[in-house]
Coordinates of C-alpha atoms in Angstrom, one line a residue:
M28 CA -28.4 33.2 -58.1
N29 CA -31.0 35.4 -59.8
G30 CA -32.5 38.2 -58.1
A31 CA -36.2 36.6 -57.6
H32 CA -34.9 33.4 -55.7
R33 CA -32.3 35.0 -53.4
H34 CA -32.3 33.3 -50.2
H35 CA -30.9 34.3 -46.9
L36 CA -27.3 33.2 -46.7
L37 CA -26.0 31.0 -44.1
Q38 CA -22.7 31.7 -42.9
L39 CA -20.2 29.7 -40.5
V40 CA -17.7 31.3 -38.3
L41 CA -15.1 28.5 -37.0
S42 CA -12.4 28.9 -34.7
C43 CA -10.5 26.2 -32.4
R44 CA -12.8 27.1 -29.6
K45 CA -16.1 27.5 -31.1
I46 CA -18.6 27.3 -33.9
T47 CA -20.9 30.2 -34.9
A48 CA -23.5 29.8 -37.5
Q49 CA -25.5 33.0 -38.9
V50 CA -28.2 33.7 -41.4
T51 CA -28.2 37.3 -43.3
Q52 CA -31.0 39.0 -44.9
P53 CA -31.0 39.1 -48.6
G54 CA -29.5 41.8 -50.1
T55 CA -28.0 43.1 -46.8
S56 CA -25.5 41.7 -44.3
T57 CA -28.2 41.9 -41.5
I58 CA -28.1 39.0 -39.0
I59 CA -31.3 37.8 -38.6
A60 CA -30.6 34.7 -36.5
M61 CA -27.5 33.0 -35.1
A62 CA -26.3 29.9 -33.1
S63 CA -23.2 29.6 -31.4
S64 CA -21.6 26.7 -29.5
S65 CA -20.4 29.8 -27.0
E66 CA -23.9 29.8 -25.8
Q67 CA -25.3 28.4 -22.4
E68 CA -25.9 24.9 -22.8
F69 CA -22.5 24.2 -24.2
L70 CA -20.5 25.9 -21.5
A71 CA -20.3 22.7 -19.6
Q72 CA -18.9 20.7 -22.5
S73 CA -16.8 23.4 -23.2
R74 CA -15.1 23.6 -19.8
A75 CA -14.7 20.0 -19.5
N76 CA -12.8 20.1 -23.3
L77 CA -10.6 22.9 -21.6
Y78 CA -9.4 20.9 -18.6
R79 CA -9.1 17.5 -20.2
F80 CA -5.9 15.4 -20.6
P81 CA -4.5 15.3 -23.2
R82 CA -5.2 18.6 -24.4
S83 CA -7.0 19.4 -27.8
N84 CA -6.5 22.5 -29.6
N85 CA -10.4 21.7 -30.6
F86 CA -13.4 22.4 -28.2
W87 CA -16.2 21.6 -30.7
D88 CA -16.8 18.6 -32.9
S89 CA -19.2 17.4 -35.1
K90 CA -21.9 16.6 -32.5
T91 CA -21.7 20.0 -31.5
A92 CA -22.2 21.3 -34.9
S93 CA -25.3 19.4 -35.2
R94 CA -26.5 20.6 -32.1
V95 CA -25.7 24.3 -33.1
G96 CA -27.5 23.4 -36.6
E97 CA -30.8 22.2 -34.5
K98 CA -30.9 25.6 -32.8
L99 CA -30.5 27.4 -35.7
G100 CA -33.2 25.5 -37.6
L101 CA -35.8 26.6 -34.8
R102 CA -35.2 29.6 -34.9
L103 CA -35.2 30.3 -38.6
R104 CA -38.6 28.3 -38.4
E105 CA -39.7 30.5 -35.7
L106 CA -39.1 33.4 -38.0
G107 CA -40.9 32.0 -41.0
V108 CA -37.7 31.3 -42.9
D109 CA -38.0 28.0 -45.1
A110 CA -34.9 28.1 -47.2
V111 CA -31.1 29.6 -46.7
S112 CA -28.2 29.1 -49.3
I113 CA -24.6 28.5 -48.4
D114 CA -21.7 29.9 -50.3
A115 CA -20.4 26.6 -51.6
E116 CA -17.0 27.9 -52.9
E117 CA -16.2 29.2 -49.3
E118 CA -17.1 25.9 -47.7
I119 CA -15.1 23.8 -50.1
S120 CA -12.1 26.1 -49.3
R121 CA -12.2 25.0 -45.6
P122 CA -9.7 22.6 -44.4
V123 CA -10.8 19.1 -44.8
H124 CA -11.2 18.5 -40.9
H125 CA -13.4 21.5 -40.7
R126 CA -15.6 20.4 -43.7
K127 CA -16.1 17.2 -42.2
R128 CA -17.1 18.4 -38.7
V129 CA -19.7 21.2 -40.3
L130 CA -21.5 19.2 -42.6
P131 CA -23.9 17.4 -39.6
L132 CA -24.7 21.4 -39.0
F133 CA -26.3 21.8 -42.4
D134 CA -27.8 18.3 -42.1
S135 CA -29.4 19.4 -38.8
V136 CA -30.9 22.6 -40.4
R137 CA -32.3 20.6 -43.2
R138 CA -33.9 18.2 -40.7
S139 CA -35.7 20.9 -39.1
G140 CA -37.5 21.7 -42.0
I141 CA -35.1 24.3 -43.8
R142 CA -34.2 23.9 -47.3
V143 CA -30.2 24.5 -47.3
D144 CA -29.1 25.2 -50.9
G145 CA -25.7 24.8 -51.9
T146 CA -24.7 21.7 -49.9
E147 CA -24.8 19.1 -52.8
Q148 CA -21.5 20.5 -54.0
L149 CA -20.1 19.6 -50.5
N150 CA -21.1 15.8 -50.6
D151 CA -19.0 15.5 -53.6
V152 CA -15.6 17.0 -51.9
V153 CA -16.2 15.5 -48.5
P154 CA -16.2 11.9 -48.2
R155 CA -18.5 10.8 -45.2
D156 CA -17.2 8.2 -42.6

């Protein structure tokens, strides 16, 4: 990216229990917007997943990722941000099961009117079901 077209950077923090999406200011690491599956609206589902049988090591899925993306997209629009970029190399380096589950997050951000640069390369790597 050249200096004139630097976009806000969208980064994901993934664990088996939650997914967090944060957007940082260009040139700094200041977080300007964030959405996470640990927010209030997701707590009931998280508790249900915690006590379900058979037990699972994953407490979020592509549907949760999509909803986190929606929330992030709305927050970015409120701030007047119209484009973000991702580190495609970082996303490609994730395990396949994580890559498949995070694509809906990027799609949701895009549907909310925010351009997401860098996702084109992910479509070639992750087969959609």
